[in-house]
Coordinates of C-alpha atoms in Angstrom, one line a residue:
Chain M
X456 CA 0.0 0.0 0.0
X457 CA 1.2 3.4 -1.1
X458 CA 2.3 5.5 1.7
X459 CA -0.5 8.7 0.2
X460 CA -3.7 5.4 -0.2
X461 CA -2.6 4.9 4.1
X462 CA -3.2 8.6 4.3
X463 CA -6.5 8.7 2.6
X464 CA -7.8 5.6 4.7
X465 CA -6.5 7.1 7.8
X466 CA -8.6 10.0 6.8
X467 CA -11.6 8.5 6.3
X468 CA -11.2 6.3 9.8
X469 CA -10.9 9.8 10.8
X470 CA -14.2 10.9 9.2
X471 CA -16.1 7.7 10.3
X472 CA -14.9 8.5 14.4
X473 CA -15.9 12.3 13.8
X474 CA -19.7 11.1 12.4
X475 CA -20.1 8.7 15.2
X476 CA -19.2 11.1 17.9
X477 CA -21.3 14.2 16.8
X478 CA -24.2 12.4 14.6
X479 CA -26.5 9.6 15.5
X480 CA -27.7 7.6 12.7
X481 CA -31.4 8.1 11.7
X482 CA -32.9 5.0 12.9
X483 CA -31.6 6.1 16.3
X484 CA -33.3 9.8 16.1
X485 CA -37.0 8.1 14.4
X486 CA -37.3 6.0 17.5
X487 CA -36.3 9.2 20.1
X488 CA -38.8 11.2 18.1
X489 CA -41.7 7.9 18.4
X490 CA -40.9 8.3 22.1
X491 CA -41.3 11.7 22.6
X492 CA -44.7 12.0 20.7
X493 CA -45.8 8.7 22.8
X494 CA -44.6 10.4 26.3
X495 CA -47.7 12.7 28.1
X496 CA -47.4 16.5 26.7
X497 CA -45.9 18.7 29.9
X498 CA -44.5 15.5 31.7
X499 CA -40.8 15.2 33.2
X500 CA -40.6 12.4 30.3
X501 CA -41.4 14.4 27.8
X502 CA -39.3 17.4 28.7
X503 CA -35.8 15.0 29.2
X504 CA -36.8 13.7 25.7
X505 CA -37.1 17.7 24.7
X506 CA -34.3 18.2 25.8
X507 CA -32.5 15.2 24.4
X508 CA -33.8 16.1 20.7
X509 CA -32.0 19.3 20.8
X510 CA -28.8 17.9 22.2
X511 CA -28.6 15.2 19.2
X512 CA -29.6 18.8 16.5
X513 CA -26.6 21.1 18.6
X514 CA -24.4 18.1 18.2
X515 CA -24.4 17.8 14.4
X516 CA -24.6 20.7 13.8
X517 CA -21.4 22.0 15.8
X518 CA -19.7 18.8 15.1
X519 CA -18.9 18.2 18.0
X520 CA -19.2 15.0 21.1
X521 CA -22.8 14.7 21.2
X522 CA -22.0 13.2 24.9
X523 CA -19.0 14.0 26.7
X524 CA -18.4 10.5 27.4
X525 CA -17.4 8.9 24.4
X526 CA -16.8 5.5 25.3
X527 CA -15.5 2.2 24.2
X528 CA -14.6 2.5 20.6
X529 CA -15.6 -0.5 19.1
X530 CA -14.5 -1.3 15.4
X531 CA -16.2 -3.8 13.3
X532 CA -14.0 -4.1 9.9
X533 CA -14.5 -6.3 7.1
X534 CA -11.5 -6.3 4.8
X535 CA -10.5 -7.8 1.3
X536 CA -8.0 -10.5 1.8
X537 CA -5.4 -8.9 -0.2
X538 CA -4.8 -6.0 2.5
X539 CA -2.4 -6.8 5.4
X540 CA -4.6 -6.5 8.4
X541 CA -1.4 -5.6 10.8
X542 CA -1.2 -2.6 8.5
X543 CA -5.3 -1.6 8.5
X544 CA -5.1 -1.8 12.6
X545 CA -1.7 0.6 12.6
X546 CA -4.1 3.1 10.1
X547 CA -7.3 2.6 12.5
X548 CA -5.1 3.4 15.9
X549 CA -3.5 6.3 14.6
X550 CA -6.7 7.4 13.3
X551 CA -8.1 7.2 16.8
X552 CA -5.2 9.2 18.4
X553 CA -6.2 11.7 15.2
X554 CA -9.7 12.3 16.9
X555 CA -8.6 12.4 19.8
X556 CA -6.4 14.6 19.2
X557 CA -9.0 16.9 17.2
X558 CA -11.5 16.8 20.3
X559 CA -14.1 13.8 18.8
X560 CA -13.1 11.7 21.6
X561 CA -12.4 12.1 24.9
X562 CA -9.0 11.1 26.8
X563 CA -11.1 8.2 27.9
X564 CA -8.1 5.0 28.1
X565 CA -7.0 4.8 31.7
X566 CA -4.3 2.3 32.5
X567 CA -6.0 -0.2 35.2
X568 CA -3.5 -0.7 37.5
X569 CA -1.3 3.0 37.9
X570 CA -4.5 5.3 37.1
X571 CA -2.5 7.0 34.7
X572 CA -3.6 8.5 30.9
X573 CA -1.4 8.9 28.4
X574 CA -4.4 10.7 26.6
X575 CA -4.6 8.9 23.0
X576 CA -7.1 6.3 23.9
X577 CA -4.6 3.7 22.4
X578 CA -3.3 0.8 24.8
X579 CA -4.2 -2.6 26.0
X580 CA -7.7 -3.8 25.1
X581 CA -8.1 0.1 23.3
X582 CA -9.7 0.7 20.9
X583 CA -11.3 -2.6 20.2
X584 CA -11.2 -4.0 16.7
X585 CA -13.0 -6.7 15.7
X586 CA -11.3 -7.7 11.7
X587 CA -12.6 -10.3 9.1
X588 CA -11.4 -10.5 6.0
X589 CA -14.1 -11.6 3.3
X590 CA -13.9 -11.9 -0.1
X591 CA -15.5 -9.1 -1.6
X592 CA -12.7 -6.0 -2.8
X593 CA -14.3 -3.4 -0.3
X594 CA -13.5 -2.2 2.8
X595 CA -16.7 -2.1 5.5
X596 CA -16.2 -0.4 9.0
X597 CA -18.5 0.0 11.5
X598 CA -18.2 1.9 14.4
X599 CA -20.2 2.0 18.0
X600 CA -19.2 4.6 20.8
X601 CA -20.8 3.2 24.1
X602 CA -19.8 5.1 27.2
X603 CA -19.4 4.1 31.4
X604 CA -22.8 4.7 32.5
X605 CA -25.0 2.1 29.9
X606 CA -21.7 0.1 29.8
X607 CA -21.9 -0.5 33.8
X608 CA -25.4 -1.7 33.6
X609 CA -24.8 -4.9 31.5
X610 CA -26.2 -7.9 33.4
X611 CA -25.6 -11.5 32.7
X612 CA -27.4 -14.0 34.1
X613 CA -27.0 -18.2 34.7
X614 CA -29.9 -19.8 34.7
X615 CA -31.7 -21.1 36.6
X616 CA -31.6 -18.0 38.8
X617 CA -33.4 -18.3 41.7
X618 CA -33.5 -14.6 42.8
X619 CA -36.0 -13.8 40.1
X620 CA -37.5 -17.2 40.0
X621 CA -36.5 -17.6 36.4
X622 CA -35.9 -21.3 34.7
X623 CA -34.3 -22.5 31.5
X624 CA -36.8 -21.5 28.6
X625 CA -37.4 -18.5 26.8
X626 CA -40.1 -17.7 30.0
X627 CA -36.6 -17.6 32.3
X628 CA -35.5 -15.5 29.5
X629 CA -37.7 -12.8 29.6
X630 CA -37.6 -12.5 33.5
X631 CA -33.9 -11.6 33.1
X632 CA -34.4 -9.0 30.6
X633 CA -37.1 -7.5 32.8
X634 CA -35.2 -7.8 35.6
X635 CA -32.1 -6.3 33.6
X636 CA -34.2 -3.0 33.2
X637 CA -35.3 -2.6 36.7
X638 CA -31.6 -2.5 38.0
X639 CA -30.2 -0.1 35.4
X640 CA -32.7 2.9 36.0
X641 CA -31.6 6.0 36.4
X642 CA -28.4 4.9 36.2
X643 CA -27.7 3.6 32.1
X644 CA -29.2 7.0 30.6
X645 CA -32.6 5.8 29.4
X646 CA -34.5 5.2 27.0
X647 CA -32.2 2.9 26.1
X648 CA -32.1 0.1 23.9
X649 CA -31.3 -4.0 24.6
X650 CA -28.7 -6.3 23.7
X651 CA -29.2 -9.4 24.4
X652 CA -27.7 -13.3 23.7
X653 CA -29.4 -16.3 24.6
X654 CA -26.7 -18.8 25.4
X655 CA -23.1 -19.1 24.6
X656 CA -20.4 -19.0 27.1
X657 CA -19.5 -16.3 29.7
X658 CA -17.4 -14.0 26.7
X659 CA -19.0 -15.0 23.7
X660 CA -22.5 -14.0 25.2
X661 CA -21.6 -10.6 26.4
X662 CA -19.1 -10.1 22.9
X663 CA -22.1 -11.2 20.6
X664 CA -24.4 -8.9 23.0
X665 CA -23.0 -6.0 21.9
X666 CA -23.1 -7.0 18.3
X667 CA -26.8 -6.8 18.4
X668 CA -26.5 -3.0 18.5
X669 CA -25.3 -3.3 14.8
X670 CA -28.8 -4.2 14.0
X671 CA -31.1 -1.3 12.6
X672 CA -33.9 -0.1 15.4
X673 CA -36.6 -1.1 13.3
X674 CA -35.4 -4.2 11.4
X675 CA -37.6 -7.4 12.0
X676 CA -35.5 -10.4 13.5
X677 CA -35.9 -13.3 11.0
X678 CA -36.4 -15.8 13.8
X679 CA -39.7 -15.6 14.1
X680 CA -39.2 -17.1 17.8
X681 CA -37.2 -14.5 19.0
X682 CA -38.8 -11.5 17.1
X683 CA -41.7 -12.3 19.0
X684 CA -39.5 -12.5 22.2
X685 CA -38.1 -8.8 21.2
X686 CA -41.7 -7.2 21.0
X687 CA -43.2 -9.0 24.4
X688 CA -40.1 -7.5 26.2
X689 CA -39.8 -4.3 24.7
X690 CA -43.7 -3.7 25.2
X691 CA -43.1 -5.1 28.8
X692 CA -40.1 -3.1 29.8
X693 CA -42.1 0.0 28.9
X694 CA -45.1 -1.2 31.2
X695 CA -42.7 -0.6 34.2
X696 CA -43.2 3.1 34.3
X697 CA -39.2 4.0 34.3
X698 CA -39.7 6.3 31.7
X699 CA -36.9 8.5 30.1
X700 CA -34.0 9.3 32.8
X701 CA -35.9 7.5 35.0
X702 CA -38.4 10.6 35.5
X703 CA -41.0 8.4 34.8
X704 CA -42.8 7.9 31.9
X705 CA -43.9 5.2 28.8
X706 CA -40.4 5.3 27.0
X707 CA -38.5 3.1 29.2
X708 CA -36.8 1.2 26.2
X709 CA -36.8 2.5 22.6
X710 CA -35.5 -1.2 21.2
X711 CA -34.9 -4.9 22.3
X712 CA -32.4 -7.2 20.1
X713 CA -32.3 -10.6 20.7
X714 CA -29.7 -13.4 19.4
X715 CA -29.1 -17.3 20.2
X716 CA -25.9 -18.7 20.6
X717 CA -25.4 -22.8 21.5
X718 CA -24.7 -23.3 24.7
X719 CA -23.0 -26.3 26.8
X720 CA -25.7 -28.4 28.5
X721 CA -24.4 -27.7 31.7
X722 CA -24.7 -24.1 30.9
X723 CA -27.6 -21.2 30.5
X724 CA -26.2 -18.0 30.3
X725 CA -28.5 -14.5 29.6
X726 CA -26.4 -11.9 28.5
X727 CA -27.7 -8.4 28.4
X728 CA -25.8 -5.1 27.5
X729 CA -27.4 -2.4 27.4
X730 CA -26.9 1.4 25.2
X731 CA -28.2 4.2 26.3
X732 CA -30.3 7.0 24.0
X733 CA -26.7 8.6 23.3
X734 CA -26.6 5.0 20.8
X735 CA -23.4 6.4 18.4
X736 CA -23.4 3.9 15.1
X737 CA -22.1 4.7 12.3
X738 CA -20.7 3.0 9.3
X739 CA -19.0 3.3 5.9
X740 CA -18.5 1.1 2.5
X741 CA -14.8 1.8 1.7
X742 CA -12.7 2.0 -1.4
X743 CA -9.4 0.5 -0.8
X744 CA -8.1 3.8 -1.8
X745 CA -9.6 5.4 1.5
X746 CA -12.6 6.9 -0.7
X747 CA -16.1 6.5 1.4
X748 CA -18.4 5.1 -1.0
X749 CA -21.3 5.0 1.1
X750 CA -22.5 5.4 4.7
X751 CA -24.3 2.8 5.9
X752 CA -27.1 3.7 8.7
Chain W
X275 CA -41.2 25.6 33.9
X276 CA -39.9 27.2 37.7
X277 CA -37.0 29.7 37.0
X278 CA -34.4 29.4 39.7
X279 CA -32.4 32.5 40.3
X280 CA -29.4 33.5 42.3
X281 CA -29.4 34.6 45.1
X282 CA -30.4 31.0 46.2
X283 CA -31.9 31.3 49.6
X284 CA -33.5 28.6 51.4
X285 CA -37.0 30.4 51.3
X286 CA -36.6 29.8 47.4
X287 CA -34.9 26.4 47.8
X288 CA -37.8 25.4 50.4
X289 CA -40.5 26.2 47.5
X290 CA -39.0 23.1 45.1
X291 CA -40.9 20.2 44.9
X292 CA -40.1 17.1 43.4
X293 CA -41.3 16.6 39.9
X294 CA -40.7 20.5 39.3
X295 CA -39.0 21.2 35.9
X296 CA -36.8 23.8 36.9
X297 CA -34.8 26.8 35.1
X298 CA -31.2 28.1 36.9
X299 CA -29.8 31.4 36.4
X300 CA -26.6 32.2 38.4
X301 CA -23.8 30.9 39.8
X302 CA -22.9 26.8 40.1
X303 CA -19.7 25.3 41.3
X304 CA -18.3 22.1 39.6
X305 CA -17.0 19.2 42.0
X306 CA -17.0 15.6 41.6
X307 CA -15.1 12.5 43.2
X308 CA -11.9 14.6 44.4
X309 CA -13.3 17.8 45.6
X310 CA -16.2 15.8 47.9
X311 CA -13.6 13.5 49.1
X312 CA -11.1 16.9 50.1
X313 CA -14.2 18.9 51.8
X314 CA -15.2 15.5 53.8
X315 CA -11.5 15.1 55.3
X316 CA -12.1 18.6 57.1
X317 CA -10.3 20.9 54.1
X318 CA -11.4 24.0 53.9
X319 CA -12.9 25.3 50.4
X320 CA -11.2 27.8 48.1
X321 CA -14.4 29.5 47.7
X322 CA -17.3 29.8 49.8
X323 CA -20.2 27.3 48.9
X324 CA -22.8 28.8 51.3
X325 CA -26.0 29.5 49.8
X326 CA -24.2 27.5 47.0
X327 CA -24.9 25.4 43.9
X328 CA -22.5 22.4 43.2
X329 CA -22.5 20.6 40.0
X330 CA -21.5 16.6 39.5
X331 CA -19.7 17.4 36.8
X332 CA -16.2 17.3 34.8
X333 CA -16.4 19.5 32.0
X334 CA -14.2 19.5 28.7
X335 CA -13.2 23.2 29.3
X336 CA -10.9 24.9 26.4
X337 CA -9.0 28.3 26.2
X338 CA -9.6 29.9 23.5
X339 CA -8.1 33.5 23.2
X340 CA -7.1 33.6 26.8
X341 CA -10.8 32.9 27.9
X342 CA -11.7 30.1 29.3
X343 CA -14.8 28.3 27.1
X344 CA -16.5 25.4 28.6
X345 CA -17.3 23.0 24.9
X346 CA -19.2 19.9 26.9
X347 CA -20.8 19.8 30.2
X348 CA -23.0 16.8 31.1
X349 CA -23.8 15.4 34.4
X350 CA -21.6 12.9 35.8
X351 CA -23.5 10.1 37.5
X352 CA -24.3 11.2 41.6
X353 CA -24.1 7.9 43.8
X354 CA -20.4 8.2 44.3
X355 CA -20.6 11.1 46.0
X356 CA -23.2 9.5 48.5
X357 CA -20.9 8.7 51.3
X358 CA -19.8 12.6 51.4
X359 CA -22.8 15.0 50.4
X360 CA -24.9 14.7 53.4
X361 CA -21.9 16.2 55.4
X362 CA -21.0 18.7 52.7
X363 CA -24.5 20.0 52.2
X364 CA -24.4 20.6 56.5
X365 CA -21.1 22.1 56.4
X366 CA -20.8 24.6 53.9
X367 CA -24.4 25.2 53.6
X368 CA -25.1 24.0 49.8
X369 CA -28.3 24.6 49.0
X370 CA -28.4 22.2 45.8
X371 CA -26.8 19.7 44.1
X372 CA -27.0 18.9 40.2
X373 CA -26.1 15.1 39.0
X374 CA -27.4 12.7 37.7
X375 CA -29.2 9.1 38.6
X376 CA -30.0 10.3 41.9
X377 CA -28.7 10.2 45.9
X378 CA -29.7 7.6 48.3
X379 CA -31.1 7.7 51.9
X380 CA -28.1 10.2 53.7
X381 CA -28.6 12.5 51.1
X382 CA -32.3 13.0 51.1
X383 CA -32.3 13.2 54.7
X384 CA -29.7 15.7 54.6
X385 CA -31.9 17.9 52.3
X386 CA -34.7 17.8 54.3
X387 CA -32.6 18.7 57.4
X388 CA -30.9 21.9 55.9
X389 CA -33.1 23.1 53.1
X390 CA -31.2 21.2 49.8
X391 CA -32.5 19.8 46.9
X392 CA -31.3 17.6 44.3
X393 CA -31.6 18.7 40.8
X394 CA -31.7 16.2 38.0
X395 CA -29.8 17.1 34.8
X396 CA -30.3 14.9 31.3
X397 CA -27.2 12.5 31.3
X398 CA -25.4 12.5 27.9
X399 CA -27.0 16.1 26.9
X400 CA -23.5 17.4 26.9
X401 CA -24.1 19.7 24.2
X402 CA -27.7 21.7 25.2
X403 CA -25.6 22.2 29.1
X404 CA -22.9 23.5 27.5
X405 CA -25.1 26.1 25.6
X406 CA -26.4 27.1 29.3
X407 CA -23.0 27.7 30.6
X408 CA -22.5 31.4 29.6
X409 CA -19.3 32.3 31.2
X410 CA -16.7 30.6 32.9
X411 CA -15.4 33.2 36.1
X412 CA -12.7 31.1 37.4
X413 CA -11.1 27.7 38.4
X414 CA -10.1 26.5 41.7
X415 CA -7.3 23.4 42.3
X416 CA -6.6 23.0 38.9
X417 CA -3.4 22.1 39.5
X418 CA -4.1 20.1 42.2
X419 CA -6.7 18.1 41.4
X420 CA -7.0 18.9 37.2
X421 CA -9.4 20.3 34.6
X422 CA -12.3 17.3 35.3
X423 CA -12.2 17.3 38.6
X424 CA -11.6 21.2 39.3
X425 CA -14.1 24.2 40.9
X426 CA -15.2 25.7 38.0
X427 CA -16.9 28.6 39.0
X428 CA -19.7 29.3 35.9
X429 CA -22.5 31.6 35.3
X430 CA -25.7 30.0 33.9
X431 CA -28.3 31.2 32.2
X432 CA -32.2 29.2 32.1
X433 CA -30.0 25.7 32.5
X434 CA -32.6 22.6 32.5
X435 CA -32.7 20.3 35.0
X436 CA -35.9 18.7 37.4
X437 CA -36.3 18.5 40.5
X438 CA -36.1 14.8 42.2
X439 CA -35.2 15.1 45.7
X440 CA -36.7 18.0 47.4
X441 CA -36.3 19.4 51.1
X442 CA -39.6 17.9 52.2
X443 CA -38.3 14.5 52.5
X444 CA -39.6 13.6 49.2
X445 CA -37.8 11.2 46.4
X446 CA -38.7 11.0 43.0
X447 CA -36.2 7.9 42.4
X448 CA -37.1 6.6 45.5
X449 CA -41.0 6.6 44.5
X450 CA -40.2 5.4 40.7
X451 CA -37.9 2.7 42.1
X452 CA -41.0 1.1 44.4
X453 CA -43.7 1.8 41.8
X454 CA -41.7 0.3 39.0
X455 CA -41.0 -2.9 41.2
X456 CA -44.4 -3.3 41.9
X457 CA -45.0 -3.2 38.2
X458 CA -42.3 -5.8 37.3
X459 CA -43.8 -8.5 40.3
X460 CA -46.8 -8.1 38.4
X461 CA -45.3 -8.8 35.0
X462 CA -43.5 -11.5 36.3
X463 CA -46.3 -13.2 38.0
X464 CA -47.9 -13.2 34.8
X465 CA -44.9 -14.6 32.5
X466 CA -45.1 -18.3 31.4
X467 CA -49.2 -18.0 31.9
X468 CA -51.7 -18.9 29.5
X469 CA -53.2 -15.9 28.0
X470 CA -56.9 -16.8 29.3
X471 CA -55.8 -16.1 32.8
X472 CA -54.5 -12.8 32.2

């Protein structure tokens, strides 16, 4: 690779950060807006969701963190094979110490055991890349920016769990997605949205949890078993009454997306991550030569 | 919409009731985890907070032309201060504190003691707070502590946040928490029923 084509895809790393930081993707803003008009006019729930409407507008429009916090970055890349994939994770790091750099990310990668910063969000375990090469001769990135507060309400659950009285079927299931919402109030920055995995193992769950999030907020799962599972939850979560912020209110949850993974016999895991209305997606269709072909949300 | 204006006395602060959507104009103070931790070892603060706003909060502040211009300024969440506020707000004489997610017991009782109340911001609307925040005066232990975790001393104008703990003993996460349990035993009861006997 020409040393002017690692430039241009540095560049457009660059771009893709910049997007995710200051613009959420459509989707996201329809389902805030189907909140708001469902929420009571004058309430607490509808003014937080007032309020959060304008923040998303002043944030594009300034270009600038829509949400101080600005997470875990979380690449998902697809690459063709003929790139070197050593070389595409030097480009997307230094692209990250780019934005940093420019203000679309906070100083946010703290070392775990000194407390210290070195302030370019690059170090063990950060950023987070997820690579796969494929076969087609584009590059596709996607991008999610999921910050502390949503991120420290992630639940997982072994079933069966006798706390909530929950067993191991898609009845036990449900229970610990309910129960999932109840703890996080207030505290992940509602509405938010689900993650969830049925099954797996203790990391695969949580990983393939996350990946959920990639989903569109109004696509229809095609397992009919589990898109029914998604609707009964999300309509149930928002009979709790948690509302937006936790103020109260019908717009607990603005989404609920549901995978399966095999699991061990022995084992039942529920693993639920939850994103807060802040939900920074973004994505682009790359040209090997670093040109953004399309965006993808 | 309540508009909150300096100078905050406790007849005013008294008035709040939970639920109240609420408008400040005035002065705030920014402290979080280092500056609650300092005033509850016995230090004394840089600046008086009687009468006093504090903010849960560590802004991205810039300095642009030698001013100082606050660019992001959400709430940071409240519950780690809970093991100092109660004995900050009796202290120094705060009369409210912005976060968000709420304070627990020592907190609320604290408010209703010495005429407090807890103000609610919107987590993650960095951008709309910001707008509020019309000039930064000064900063306090910035080299001590750093820019996040710093006084900030602002002036704000018509900055949104609602009221959830008042100074009447009343808490709105408190209420919410019980209500929304009681709604979720019900849902759960009903889980793995035939829909007949709904």
């Amino acid at each position: 690779m020409t040393s002017s084509q690692q430039k241009k895809l540095q560049e457009a790393f660059v771009e893709i950060v910049r997007k995710t930081s200051a613009e959420l993707p459509q989707d996201v803003v329809d389902a805030v807006i189907e909140g708001l008009e469902r929420e009571a006019k004058e309430s607490r729930g509808e003014y937080a969701l007032k309020i959060i409407q304008k923040n998303i507008e002043l944030a594009k429009k300034k270009s600038q963190p829509l949400c101080q916090d600005t997470g875990s970055i979380l690449f998902y890349i697809h690459y063709p094979r003929k790139l070197d994939s050593e070389l595409l994770t030097k480009l997307v790091k230094k692209a990250v110490v780019s934005a940093t750099k420019k203000g679309f990310l906070r100083q946010n990668s703290v070392d775990s055991l000194t407390g210290e910063n070195n302030g370019t969000n690059v170090g063990p375990g950060t950023p987070t890349l997820h690579l796969e090469p494929w076969k087609k001769d584009h590059i596709e990135v996607k991008l999610m920016l999921k910050g502390g507060g949503c991120e420290n309400v992630g639940a997982q659950y072994s079933l069966p769990d006798a706390r909530i009285g929950a067993g191991r079927d898609l009845y036990g299931v449900k229970k610990c997605i309910l129960d999932a919402v109840q703890q996080a109030q207030g505290k992940g920055c509602g509405p938010g949205v689900l993650g969830v995995i049925v099954g797996g193992d203790r990391a695969t769950g949580y990983l393939a949890s996350k990946e959920q999030f990639l989903r569109k907020m109004r696509d229809k799962n095609p397992n009919p078993v589990l898109s029914k599972l998604e609707e009964e939850c999300l309509q149930e979560a928002n009979q709790l009454g948690i509302g937006p912020m936790g103020f109260g209110g019908k717009t607990t949850l603005m989404g609920v997306k549901i995978g399966a993974l095999n699991r061990l016999p022995a084992s039942f895991f529920v693993s639920v991550s939850y994103m807060c209305w802040a939900f920074r997606r973004q994505g682009a269709k790359l040209s090997t030569q670093g040109k953004i072909q399309k965006w993808l949300y | 919409m309540i508009q909150l204006a300096a100078p905050f006395t406790e007849e005013k602060i008294r008035s709040l009731k939970v639920g109240d959507m609420v408008e400040i104009s005035g002065v705030i103070f920014t402290g979080r985890d280092a500056v609650h931790k300092w005033l509850y070892e016995g230090n004394e603060p840089p600046v008086s907070l009687r009468d006093g706003i504090i903010y849960h909060c560590g802004p991205v502040v810039m300095k642009k032309k030698g001013q100082w211009v606050v660019t992001a300024a959400g709430p940071t969440t409240s519950t780690r201060e809970e093991p100092y506020q109660a004995t900050i707000i009796e202290k120094h004489g705060v009369r409210a504190v912005i976060g968000k997610g709420g304070m627990g017991e020592k907190t609320r009782q604290a408010c209703q003691k010495f005429g407090c109340v807890y103000l609610h911001a919107v987590g993650g609307a960095a951008q709309v707070l910001a707008e509020a925040i019309k000039k930064v005066r000064t900063v306090y232990m910035l080299e001590k502590f750093g820019s996040p975790e710093a006084i900030w001393e602002l002036e704000v104008e018509n900055f949104p946040v609602v009221v959830t703990i008042d100074s009447h003993g009343n808490s709105l996460h408190k209420d919410i928490e019980a209500e929304s349990a009681q709604n979720l035993s019900k849902l759960m009861q009903q889980i793995g029923k035939p829909a007949a006997a709904k």
